[in-house]
Amino acid sequence: MTDSRNEGVVNEDISWWRHAVMYEVYPRSFADGNGDGDGDLAGLRARLPYLAELGVDGLWIAPWYPSPMADGGYDVSDFLAIHPMFGTLADADALLDEAHAVGLRVIIDMVANHTSDTHPWFDAALRAAPGSPQRARYIIRDGRGEDGELPPNNWISAFGGGAWSRLPAQKERDGQDGQDGQGEHPGQWYLHTFAPEQPDLNWADPEVLEAFDGVLRFWFERGVDGLRIDAAPALAKVAALPDFDYGEDPRFLSNIWLGNPHWDVDAVHDIFRRWRRLADACPGRPIFVAEAVVNGAERLMRYVRPDELHTAFNFPYLQSAWDAGRQRHAIDATLAALAPVGAPSTWVLGSHDEVRPVSRYGRATTSSEHFADGAGEGVDVALGTRRARAAALLMLALPGGAYIYQGDELGLPNVDDLPDEVLQDPVFRRSDGTMRGRDGCRVPMPWSGTAPPFGFSADGVTPWLPQPESWAVLTVQAQDGQEDSTLSVYRKALKLRHEIPALATDAFAWRPSAPGVLDFQRGPVFRCVVNISGEPVELDCDDAADVVLASTDLDGGFLPVDAAVWLLDGGVGGGFRPPRSLERPAQSIAPKERS
Ligand code: GLC
């Protein structure tokens, strides 16, 4: 793999995505260029040098489309434009050019399961008659019960409650009953897997398929390098819309469902095969990454078969407890399931939907569920920070690609004490406040200074979500140049990933290790050791110089608890010495892989 970051332009390698580290930008919270308290594309463009210096290979930008923001932008009212809060299409074009010029790929979000209820299509569906082509674009049905007063089936929404909302009753039109205004059709129901403001599209309707082909082409022609497919398993539904037996726990637990009629239905793969053909015919060979929370690695594997999507986020890994056995199991299950289809894993520790790793790993319960909130359990931030740093070194040493969520490289904790009145996530309202939702991981980035808005906005401006005063020590400025900061650990790890050839291969082998310790090699000379046992472990390497990176200070020849270390050759044998480029400045060319 060439070091795209240092070439000044993105490299031509069509397999770049197999080992790339991408950085998720949640645009409203990244950087505010126009001083209105909301992040925007001007802010992001101004911070591209920061991302290039961080050493990531590209960005995934969460939805930037026009949207009433009923679900943080995942309720799209126009798929071919940019939200005025973020800028214009011209800003997006400039961003793409500038990102590419500093060697960063850009992928954007494709929210294809649903539109906003303000999308012109839904508006047309509302005004059209039952059975019309306008209604056929969505999943709209008569209700059950005498007057259609019951929803068509028992499906539930991912945000709590039922998945159906009722439309107003409709006067029958001329030509239907022959007497305008005489008959009244009882209000039909529309399906929404998420909030009522997000009606599900009907992907069995050819018009929907064709329209989205156009959306994909529109962005590929503008130069985006790929798409992140939102809620990928939701797109297809079993046509008869049968009830589902949710068992004793009627929550949206898609990670344990099998045979569910509205999630991970096999027909979904036909859509992705179509998209793959479309993408492969585009000059830049754009790629796809699926958000697919499904039942285990075997179901996930189906999304990344050679003629489907390129990669899929590894949620079982993200959700695993901070426990050596669980982590190892998640790693092994992934590698075993993906190897037969030749797909790399896509490791991930955080996103705009998840409790931040510092908080997750600093609680008594270190496992997590998709969309869970961080409230309810105390957090030991120092412990969580230590573990999150070790987890980052583990993740970045694994074979495949990885995604870093903005702010995780600063070790930001979740903000679990946001006042009720600022919470915007629909999860909060739909659960009657029993779940606080995901705003705690979406608090704007702290860049500089000693008080909010910490350089996110101009001084004096109040960001859309309040930042904690305690973030003064976590700003980019505060961590910059501090050898032992979380930011420095990330920067060094990302630099080494570009310089150590084995990290751009699929080589991976566990080494014998004590209970609670993860110890593996990537090729003959690179080794990663993570200590999740209750006590320090002795590192069996002969030379302190073998340690190229540690998540915390090493205690002599011992690796402390909740720490990780990267070694070159040490304890592996073979007489390898760190490549000289490791001591040279960033623009050095990666050394050739040793045979
Ligand atoms: C995905 C997004 C999440 C959004 C949901 C509905 O899970 O990551 O933020 O709420 O889809 O679009």
Coordinates of C-alpha atoms and ligand atoms in Angstrom, one line a residue:
M1 CA 0.0 0.0 0.0
T2 CA 1.4 3.4 -0.8
D3 CA 1.3 6.2 1.7
S4 CA -1.5 8.2 0.1
R5 CA -1.4 10.8 2.9
N6 CA 2.1 11.8 1.9
E7 CA 1.7 11.9 -1.9
G8 CA -0.5 14.9 -1.8
V9 CA -3.2 13.2 -3.9
V10 CA -5.2 10.1 -3.3
N11 CA -3.5 7.0 -4.7
E12 CA -4.8 5.1 -7.6
D13 CA -5.0 1.8 -5.8
I14 CA -8.5 0.4 -6.3
S15 CA -8.1 -1.7 -3.2
W16 CA -7.4 1.3 -1.0
W17 CA -10.5 0.5 1.1
R18 CA -9.2 -2.9 2.3
H19 CA -6.9 -1.4 4.9
A20 CA -8.0 2.2 5.1
V21 CA -8.6 4.0 8.3
M22 CA -11.5 6.3 7.9
Y23 CA -12.6 9.2 10.1
E24 CA -16.3 9.8 10.8
V25 CA -17.3 13.4 10.6
Y26 CA -20.6 14.3 12.1
P27 CA -20.8 17.7 10.3
R28 CA -23.0 19.5 12.7
S29 CA -20.5 18.9 15.5
F30 CA -17.2 19.0 13.8
A31 CA -16.3 22.7 13.2
D32 CA -18.4 25.8 12.7
G33 CA -17.0 28.0 10.0
N34 CA -19.7 30.7 9.9
G35 CA -20.2 31.2 13.6
D36 CA -23.8 30.2 14.0
G37 CA -23.2 27.4 16.5
D38 CA -23.7 24.6 14.0
G39 CA -20.8 22.8 12.3
D40 CA -20.6 23.2 8.5
L41 CA -18.5 22.4 5.4
A42 CA -16.5 25.6 5.7
G43 CA -15.5 24.5 9.2
L44 CA -14.6 21.0 7.9
R45 CA -12.6 22.4 5.0
A46 CA -10.6 24.5 7.4
R47 CA -9.8 21.5 9.5
L48 CA -8.7 19.2 6.7
P49 CA -5.0 19.8 7.5
Y50 CA -5.8 18.4 11.0
L51 CA -7.2 15.2 9.5
A52 CA -4.3 14.8 7.1
E53 CA -1.9 15.3 9.9
L54 CA -3.8 12.8 12.1
G55 CA -2.9 10.2 9.4
V56 CA -6.3 8.8 8.5
D57 CA -6.9 7.7 4.9
G58 CA -10.3 9.4 4.4
L59 CA -13.5 10.7 5.8
W60 CA -17.0 9.4 6.1
I61 CA -19.3 12.4 6.4
A62 CA -22.6 11.7 8.1
P63 CA -25.7 13.1 6.2
W64 CA -25.2 16.6 4.8
Y65 CA -28.5 16.8 2.9
P66 CA -31.4 19.2 3.4
S67 CA -33.4 17.8 6.3
P68 CA -35.7 19.1 9.1
M69 CA -33.3 17.3 11.5
A70 CA -36.0 15.2 13.1
D71 CA -33.3 12.5 13.4
G72 CA -30.0 14.4 13.1
G73 CA -30.1 14.6 9.3
Y74 CA -31.0 10.9 8.8
D75 CA -34.4 12.3 7.6
V76 CA -33.5 13.5 4.2
S77 CA -35.8 15.8 2.2
D78 CA -33.6 16.1 -0.9
F79 CA -30.9 13.6 -1.8
L80 CA -29.3 15.8 -4.4
A81 CA -28.4 18.9 -2.4
I82 CA -26.6 20.2 0.7
H83 CA -28.4 21.4 3.9
P84 CA -28.1 25.2 4.0
M85 CA -26.9 24.8 7.6
F86 CA -23.8 23.1 6.1
G87 CA -23.3 25.1 3.0
T88 CA -23.9 24.6 -0.7
L89 CA -23.1 22.0 -3.4
A90 CA -20.3 24.3 -4.4
D91 CA -18.9 23.9 -0.9
A92 CA -19.2 20.1 -1.2
D93 CA -17.4 20.2 -4.5
A94 CA -14.6 22.3 -3.0
L95 CA -14.4 20.0 0.0
L96 CA -14.0 17.0 -2.3
D97 CA -11.2 18.6 -4.2
E98 CA -9.4 19.9 -1.2
A99 CA -9.7 16.5 0.6
H100 CA -8.4 14.7 -2.4
A101 CA -5.5 17.2 -2.7
V102 CA -4.3 16.3 0.8
G103 CA -4.7 12.6 0.1
L104 CA -8.0 12.0 1.9
R105 CA -10.8 9.9 0.4
V106 CA -14.4 11.0 1.1
I107 CA -17.4 8.8 1.5
I108 CA -20.9 10.1 2.3
D109 CA -24.0 8.7 3.9
M110 CA -26.7 7.1 1.8
V111 CA -30.0 7.0 3.8
A112 CA -32.0 4.8 1.4
N113 CA -34.4 3.0 3.7
H114 CA -36.5 6.1 4.3
T115 CA -37.0 9.7 3.4
S116 CA -38.1 12.6 5.5
D117 CA -41.8 13.1 5.8
T118 CA -41.1 16.5 4.2
H119 CA -39.7 14.9 1.0
P120 CA -41.7 15.8 -2.0
W121 CA -42.4 12.1 -2.6
F122 CA -44.1 11.7 0.8
D123 CA -46.0 14.9 0.3
A124 CA -47.3 13.5 -3.1
A125 CA -48.1 10.2 -1.4
L126 CA -50.2 12.0 1.2
R127 CA -52.2 13.8 -1.4
A128 CA -52.6 10.8 -3.7
A129 CA -55.3 8.1 -3.4
P130 CA -54.8 4.7 -1.8
G131 CA -53.4 2.3 -4.4
S132 CA -51.8 5.2 -6.4
P133 CA -48.2 5.0 -7.8
Q134 CA -47.3 7.9 -5.4
R135 CA -48.3 5.8 -2.4
A136 CA -46.5 2.7 -3.9
R137 CA -43.2 4.4 -3.3
Y138 CA -43.7 3.9 0.4
I139 CA -45.0 1.1 2.5
I140 CA -48.6 2.2 3.0
R141 CA -51.4 -0.2 3.8
D142 CA -54.9 -0.3 5.1
G143 CA -55.2 -1.0 8.8
R144 CA -56.7 -4.0 10.5
G145 CA -59.9 -3.9 12.6
E146 CA -63.4 -2.9 11.6
D147 CA -62.5 0.6 10.6
G148 CA -58.8 0.0 9.9
E149 CA -58.0 1.5 13.3
L150 CA -55.3 -1.1 14.0
P151 CA -51.9 -1.0 12.4
P152 CA -51.3 -3.5 9.6
N153 CA -49.0 -5.7 11.7
N154 CA -47.1 -5.8 15.0
W155 CA -43.7 -4.5 13.7
I156 CA -41.8 -2.2 16.1
S157 CA -39.6 0.9 15.5
A158 CA -35.9 1.0 16.3
F159 CA -36.6 4.1 18.3
G160 CA -39.3 2.5 20.5
G161 CA -43.0 2.0 20.0
G162 CA -44.8 0.7 17.0
A163 CA -43.5 1.1 13.4
W164 CA -46.8 2.4 11.9
S165 CA -48.4 5.8 11.9
R166 CA -51.8 6.5 10.5
L167 CA -52.6 8.9 7.7
P168 CA -55.7 11.1 7.7
A169 CA -58.9 9.6 6.3
Q170 CA -59.3 10.3 2.6
K171 CA -62.2 11.4 0.6
E172 CA -62.7 9.0 -2.3
R173 CA -61.8 10.6 -5.5
D174 CA -63.9 10.9 -8.7
G175 CA -63.5 7.8 -10.7
Q176 CA -63.1 5.6 -7.7
D177 CA -66.6 5.6 -6.3
G178 CA -68.0 7.8 -9.0
Q179 CA -69.4 10.3 -6.5
D180 CA -66.9 12.8 -5.3
G181 CA -67.1 13.3 -1.5
Q182 CA -69.5 10.5 -0.9
G183 CA -67.2 7.7 0.2
E184 CA -64.4 8.1 2.7
H185 CA -61.4 5.8 2.7
P186 CA -60.3 5.2 6.3
G187 CA -56.8 6.6 6.9
Q188 CA -54.1 4.2 5.7
W189 CA -51.0 3.5 7.7
Y190 CA -47.4 4.0 6.7
L191 CA -44.4 2.1 8.0
H192 CA -41.5 3.8 9.7
T193 CA -38.7 1.6 11.0
F194 CA -37.3 4.7 12.8
A195 CA -39.2 7.9 13.7
P196 CA -42.6 8.8 12.2
E197 CA -40.8 11.6 10.4
Q198 CA -38.9 8.9 8.5
P199 CA -41.4 6.9 6.3
D200 CA -39.8 3.7 4.9
L201 CA -39.4 3.6 1.1
N202 CA -40.8 0.6 -0.8
W203 CA -37.7 -0.9 -2.4
A204 CA -39.9 -3.4 -4.3
D205 CA -41.1 -0.4 -6.4
P206 CA -39.0 -0.1 -9.6
E207 CA -39.3 3.7 -9.5
V208 CA -37.5 3.8 -6.2
L209 CA -34.7 1.6 -7.5
E210 CA -34.3 3.7 -10.6
A211 CA -34.4 7.0 -8.7
F212 CA -31.7 5.9 -6.4
D213 CA -29.5 4.8 -9.3
G214 CA -29.6 8.4 -10.3
V215 CA -28.8 9.6 -6.7
L216 CA -25.7 7.3 -6.6
R217 CA -24.5 8.4 -10.0
F218 CA -25.0 12.1 -9.1
W219 CA -22.6 11.8 -6.1
F220 CA -20.1 9.4 -7.8
E221 CA -19.9 11.9 -10.7
R222 CA -19.1 14.7 -8.3
G223 CA -16.1 12.6 -7.0
V224 CA -17.2 10.9 -3.8
D225 CA -15.2 7.8 -3.2
G226 CA -18.0 5.8 -1.7
L227 CA -21.1 5.5 0.3
R228 CA -22.0 4.4 3.8
I229 CA -25.3 2.6 3.6
D230 CA -27.5 3.6 6.4
A231 CA -29.6 0.8 8.0
A232 CA -28.7 -1.5 5.2
P233 CA -30.7 -4.6 6.4
A234 CA -33.9 -2.6 6.6
L235 CA -34.3 -1.9 2.8
A236 CA -36.2 -5.2 2.0
K237 CA -39.3 -6.4 3.7
V238 CA -41.2 -9.7 3.3
A239 CA -43.9 -8.7 0.8
A240 CA -46.9 -10.0 2.8
L241 CA -45.8 -8.0 5.9
P242 CA -46.4 -10.8 8.4
D243 CA -46.3 -10.3 12.1
F244 CA -43.0 -11.2 13.9
D245 CA -42.7 -13.1 17.1
Y246 CA -40.4 -10.8 19.1
G247 CA -40.3 -13.2 22.0
E248 CA -40.1 -12.0 25.5
D249 CA -38.1 -8.9 24.9
P250 CA -40.1 -6.7 22.5
R251 CA -37.1 -4.4 21.8
F252 CA -35.4 -3.8 18.5
L253 CA -32.7 -6.4 19.0
S254 CA -31.6 -6.9 15.4
N255 CA -28.4 -8.4 16.6
I256 CA -30.2 -11.5 17.8
W257 CA -33.1 -11.7 15.3
L258 CA -33.3 -14.5 12.6
G259 CA -36.1 -14.8 10.1
N260 CA -37.4 -11.3 10.9
P261 CA -39.7 -10.0 8.1
H262 CA -38.5 -6.4 8.2
W263 CA -34.8 -6.8 8.9
D264 CA -32.0 -8.6 7.1
V265 CA -34.5 -10.1 4.6
D266 CA -32.6 -11.9 1.8
A267 CA -34.1 -9.8 -1.0
V268 CA -32.0 -6.9 0.3
H269 CA -28.9 -8.4 -1.4
D270 CA -30.4 -7.9 -4.8
I271 CA -30.4 -4.1 -4.2
F272 CA -26.7 -4.2 -3.2
R273 CA -25.7 -6.3 -6.2
R274 CA -27.4 -3.7 -8.4
W275 CA -25.5 -0.9 -6.7
R276 CA -22.2 -2.8 -6.9
R277 CA -22.6 -3.2 -10.7
L278 CA -23.4 0.5 -10.9
A279 CA -20.3 1.5 -8.8
D280 CA -18.0 -0.8 -10.6
A281 CA -18.9 0.9 -13.9
C282 CA -17.9 4.3 -12.5
P283 CA -14.3 5.5 -13.2
G284 CA -13.3 6.0 -9.6
R285 CA -14.6 2.6 -8.6
P286 CA -16.4 4.0 -5.5
I287 CA -16.9 1.7 -2.5
F288 CA -19.7 0.9 -0.1
V289 CA -19.6 0.3 3.7
A290 CA -22.8 -1.1 5.2
E291 CA -24.3 -0.2 8.6
A292 CA -25.7 -3.7 9.2
V293 CA -26.5 -4.7 12.8
V294 CA -27.4 -8.3 12.2
N295 CA -27.2 -11.7 13.9
G296 CA -23.5 -12.4 14.0
A297 CA -20.6 -12.5 11.6
E298 CA -22.2 -15.2 9.4
R299 CA -25.2 -13.0 8.5
L300 CA -22.9 -10.0 8.2
M301 CA -20.7 -11.9 5.7
R302 CA -23.6 -12.0 3.3
Y303 CA -23.4 -8.2 2.8
V304 CA -19.8 -8.3 1.7
R305 CA -19.8 -11.1 -0.8
P306 CA -17.7 -10.3 -3.8
D307 CA -20.6 -8.9 -5.9
E308 CA -22.1 -6.9 -3.1
L309 CA -20.9 -4.2 -0.7
H310 CA -17.1 -3.9 -0.1
T311 CA -17.2 -3.6 3.7
A312 CA -19.5 -3.6 6.7
F313 CA -19.0 -2.1 10.1
N314 CA -18.1 -4.8 12.7
F315 CA -20.8 -4.1 15.4
P316 CA -20.2 -7.4 17.3
Y317 CA -16.7 -6.2 17.9
L318 CA -17.8 -2.7 19.0
Q319 CA -20.4 -4.2 21.3
S320 CA -18.0 -6.7 23.0
A321 CA -17.2 -6.3 26.6
W322 CA -13.7 -5.2 27.6
D323 CA -12.8 -8.8 28.3
A324 CA -10.0 -10.8 26.6
G325 CA -12.2 -13.8 25.8
R326 CA -15.1 -11.7 24.4
Q327 CA -12.7 -9.6 22.3
R328 CA -10.9 -12.6 21.0
H329 CA -14.1 -14.3 20.2
A330 CA -15.4 -11.3 18.2
I331 CA -12.1 -11.1 16.3
D332 CA -12.0 -14.8 15.5
A333 CA -15.6 -15.0 14.5
T334 CA -15.2 -12.1 12.1
L335 CA -12.0 -13.3 10.5
A336 CA -13.5 -16.8 10.1
A337 CA -16.8 -15.6 8.6
L338 CA -15.2 -13.1 6.2
A339 CA -12.3 -15.1 4.9
P340 CA -14.4 -17.3 2.6
V341 CA -15.8 -14.3 0.8
G342 CA -12.4 -12.5 0.7
A343 CA -13.7 -9.4 2.5
P344 CA -11.7 -7.5 5.0
S345 CA -13.2 -6.6 8.4
T346 CA -14.0 -3.1 9.3
W347 CA -13.3 -2.5 12.9
V348 CA -15.0 0.3 14.7
L349 CA -15.2 1.5 18.3
G350 CA -17.5 4.4 18.1
S351 CA -19.9 6.5 16.0
H352 CA -22.6 9.2 16.3
D353 CA -24.9 6.4 17.5
E354 CA -22.8 4.8 20.3
V355 CA -21.7 5.7 23.8
R356 CA -18.1 6.9 23.5
P357 CA -15.5 4.2 24.3
V358 CA -14.0 6.2 27.2
S359 CA -17.4 6.0 28.9
R360 CA -18.3 2.5 27.8
Y361 CA -15.1 1.0 29.0
G362 CA -15.2 3.1 32.2
R363 CA -18.5 1.6 33.4
A364 CA -19.2 -1.6 35.2
T365 CA -21.0 -2.9 32.0
T366 CA -18.5 -2.6 29.2
S367 CA -20.5 -4.3 26.6
S368 CA -23.0 -2.2 24.7
E369 CA -26.1 -2.2 22.5
H370 CA -26.7 -0.2 19.4
F371 CA -28.4 3.1 20.2
A372 CA -27.9 2.5 23.9
D373 CA -27.3 5.7 26.0
G374 CA -24.6 6.3 28.6
A375 CA -26.8 7.2 31.4
G376 CA -27.5 5.2 34.5
E377 CA -24.1 3.8 35.3
G378 CA -21.2 5.7 36.9
V379 CA -18.2 6.2 34.7
D380 CA -14.6 6.0 35.9
V381 CA -13.2 8.3 33.2
A382 CA -9.5 7.6 34.0
L383 CA -10.1 3.9 33.7
G384 CA -12.2 4.3 30.6
T385 CA -9.5 6.5 29.0
R386 CA -6.8 4.0 29.7
R387 CA -8.9 1.2 28.2
A388 CA -10.0 3.2 25.2
R389 CA -6.4 3.9 24.3
A390 CA -5.5 0.3 24.6
A391 CA -8.6 -0.6 22.5
A392 CA -7.5 1.9 19.8
L393 CA -4.1 0.2 19.5
L394 CA -5.8 -3.2 19.4
M395 CA -8.2 -2.1 16.7
L396 CA -5.6 -0.4 14.6
A397 CA -3.3 -3.5 14.7
L398 CA -6.0 -5.8 13.4
P399 CA -6.1 -6.8 9.7
G400 CA -8.6 -4.9 7.6
G401 CA -9.9 -1.3 7.8
A402 CA -11.1 0.8 10.7
Y403 CA -13.3 3.8 11.4
I404 CA -12.5 6.4 14.0
Y405 CA -15.4 8.6 15.2
Q406 CA -14.5 12.3 15.6
G407 CA -13.3 13.1 19.1
D408 CA -12.5 9.5 20.0
E409 CA -8.9 10.4 19.0
L410 CA -9.1 13.0 21.8
G411 CA -10.4 10.5 24.3
L412 CA -13.7 12.5 24.8
P413 CA -16.1 10.9 27.2
N414 CA -19.8 10.7 26.5
V415 CA -21.7 13.7 27.9
D416 CA -24.2 12.0 30.0
D417 CA -25.6 15.0 31.9
L418 CA -26.9 17.1 29.1
P419 CA -30.0 18.9 30.3
D420 CA -33.3 17.5 29.1
E421 CA -34.2 20.7 27.2
V422 CA -31.3 20.5 24.9
L423 CA -31.7 16.8 23.9
Q424 CA -32.7 16.4 20.3
D425 CA -32.5 12.7 19.6
P426 CA -36.0 11.3 18.8
V427 CA -35.1 8.3 21.0
F428 CA -35.5 10.6 24.1
R429 CA -39.0 11.7 23.2
R430 CA -40.2 8.4 21.9
S431 CA -39.1 6.6 25.0
D432 CA -40.9 9.2 27.2
G433 CA -37.5 10.1 28.5
T434 CA -36.6 6.7 29.7
M435 CA -33.7 6.6 27.2
R436 CA -31.6 9.7 26.9
G437 CA -30.6 9.0 23.3
R438 CA -27.4 9.7 21.4
D439 CA -26.8 13.4 21.9
G440 CA -24.1 12.6 24.5
C441 CA -21.7 11.5 21.8
R442 CA -22.6 14.3 19.4
V443 CA -21.4 17.3 21.5
P444 CA -19.3 19.6 19.4
M445 CA -15.5 19.0 19.1
P446 CA -13.2 21.0 21.4
W447 CA -10.4 22.4 19.3
S448 CA -8.6 25.1 21.4
G449 CA -8.8 27.5 24.3
T450 CA -9.8 27.0 27.9
A451 CA -13.6 27.5 27.8
P452 CA -16.5 26.7 25.5
P453 CA -16.9 26.9 22.6
F454 CA -13.3 25.7 22.6
G455 CA -12.6 26.9 19.0
F456 CA -15.6 25.0 17.6
S457 CA -17.3 28.3 16.9
A458 CA -16.1 31.8 17.2
D459 CA -15.8 33.0 20.8
G460 CA -19.0 34.1 22.3
V461 CA -21.1 31.7 20.1
T462 CA -23.1 29.0 21.9
P463 CA -22.8 25.6 20.1
W464 CA -26.0 23.7 19.4
L465 CA -25.2 21.3 22.2
P466 CA -23.3 22.6 25.3
Q467 CA -19.7 21.4 25.8
P468 CA -18.5 20.5 29.3
E469 CA -16.0 23.0 30.9
S470 CA -13.9 19.9 31.8
W471 CA -13.0 19.5 28.1
A472 CA -10.4 22.3 28.5
V473 CA -7.7 19.6 29.0
L474 CA -9.0 17.5 26.0
T475 CA -8.8 20.1 23.2
V476 CA -6.6 19.4 20.2
Q477 CA -4.5 22.3 21.3
A478 CA -4.0 21.0 24.8
Q479 CA -3.0 17.5 23.5
D480 CA -0.9 18.6 20.6
G481 CA 2.7 17.9 21.2
Q482 CA 2.0 16.2 24.5
E483 CA 3.8 12.9 24.1
D484 CA 1.5 11.0 26.4
S485 CA -1.8 12.4 25.1
T486 CA -4.5 10.2 23.5
L487 CA -4.2 12.3 20.4
S488 CA -0.4 11.6 20.2
V489 CA -1.1 7.8 20.6
Y490 CA -3.5 8.0 17.7
R491 CA -1.2 10.0 15.6
K492 CA 1.7 7.7 16.2
A493 CA -0.4 4.6 15.6
L494 CA -1.7 5.9 12.3
K495 CA 1.7 6.9 11.1
L496 CA 3.1 3.5 12.0
R497 CA 0.2 1.8 10.1
H498 CA 1.5 3.5 7.0
E499 CA 5.1 2.6 7.7
I500 CA 4.9 -1.0 8.7
P501 CA 4.2 -3.1 5.6
A502 CA 2.6 -6.0 7.4
L503 CA -0.2 -3.8 8.6
A504 CA -1.4 -3.4 5.1
T505 CA -1.6 -7.2 4.6
D506 CA -4.1 -9.8 5.8
A507 CA -1.4 -11.6 7.9
F508 CA -2.6 -12.4 11.4
A509 CA -1.7 -15.1 13.9
W510 CA -2.3 -15.4 17.6
R511 CA 0.7 -16.1 19.8
P512 CA 0.4 -18.2 23.0
S513 CA -0.5 -15.9 25.9
A514 CA -1.5 -15.9 29.5
P515 CA -5.2 -15.7 30.4
G516 CA -6.6 -12.2 29.9
V517 CA -3.9 -11.3 27.4
L518 CA -4.3 -10.8 23.7
D519 CA -1.0 -11.4 21.8
F520 CA -0.8 -11.6 18.0
Q521 CA 1.6 -11.1 15.1
R522 CA 1.1 -9.5 11.8
G523 CA 3.7 -11.0 9.6
P524 CA 7.1 -12.0 11.0
V525 CA 8.0 -8.8 12.6
F526 CA 5.0 -6.9 14.0
R527 CA 3.4 -7.9 17.3
C528 CA 0.6 -6.4 19.4
V529 CA 0.0 -7.3 23.1
V530 CA -3.0 -6.1 25.0
N531 CA -3.3 -6.8 28.7
I532 CA -7.0 -7.2 29.9
S533 CA -6.0 -9.4 32.8
G534 CA -6.0 -8.2 36.3
E535 CA -2.3 -7.8 36.7
P536 CA 0.8 -6.6 34.8
V537 CA 2.3 -9.1 32.4
E538 CA 5.9 -9.5 31.5
L539 CA 6.8 -8.7 27.9
D540 CA 9.0 -11.4 26.6
C541 CA 11.1 -9.2 24.3
D542 CA 14.8 -8.8 24.5
D543 CA 15.2 -5.2 23.7
A544 CA 13.3 -2.1 24.8
A545 CA 13.8 -0.7 21.4
D546 CA 11.4 -3.3 20.1
V547 CA 8.6 -1.3 21.6
V548 CA 7.4 1.2 19.0
L549 CA 4.3 2.3 20.7
A550 CA 2.5 1.9 24.0
S551 CA -0.9 3.1 25.2
T552 CA 0.6 4.0 28.5
D553 CA 4.0 4.1 30.2
L554 CA 5.5 0.7 30.5
D555 CA 6.5 -0.5 33.9
G556 CA 10.0 -1.8 33.2
G557 CA 9.6 -4.9 31.1
F558 CA 6.0 -5.2 32.2
L559 CA 2.8 -4.3 30.4
P560 CA 0.4 -2.7 32.9
V561 CA -3.2 -3.7 33.2
D562 CA -5.6 -2.2 30.5
A563 CA -2.7 -1.3 28.3
A564 CA -1.5 -2.3 24.8
V565 CA 1.8 -2.2 23.1
W566 CA 3.1 -2.5 19.6
L567 CA 6.4 -4.3 19.1
L568 CA 8.6 -4.7 16.0
D569 CA 10.4 -8.0 16.0
G570 CA 10.8 -8.2 19.8
G571 CA 10.1 -11.6 21.1
V572 CA 9.2 -12.8 17.6
G573 CA 12.8 -13.6 16.5
G574 CA 14.4 -13.1 13.2
G575 CA 16.8 -10.3 13.9
F576 CA 14.6 -7.5 12.4
R577 CA 15.4 -3.9 13.4
P578 CA 12.9 -1.1 13.1
P579 CA 12.9 0.3 9.5
R580 CA 15.0 3.4 9.4
S581 CA 12.0 5.3 8.0
L582 CA 10.4 5.2 11.5
E583 CA 13.0 7.7 12.6
R584 CA 12.5 9.9 9.6
P585 CA 9.9 12.6 9.0
A586 CA 6.4 11.8 7.9
Q587 CA 7.1 12.2 4.2
S588 CA 9.3 9.1 4.1
I589 CA 8.2 6.3 1.7
A590 CA 7.0 3.2 3.4
P591 CA 9.6 0.4 3.4
K592 CA 9.1 -2.5 1.2
E593 CA 7.5 -5.6 2.7
R594 CA 10.1 -8.2 3.7
S595 CA 9.7 -11.6 2.3
Ligands
GLC1 C1 -28.6 4.7 11.3 C2 -27.9 6.0 11.7 C3 -28.7 6.6 12.8 C4 -30.1 6.9 12.4 C5 -30.8 5.7 11.8 C6 -32.0 6.0 11.0 O1 -28.6 3.8 12.3 O2 -26.6 5.7 12.0 O3 -28.1 7.7 13.3 O4 -30.9 7.4 13.4 O5 -29.9 5.0 10.9 O6 -31.6 6.6 9.8

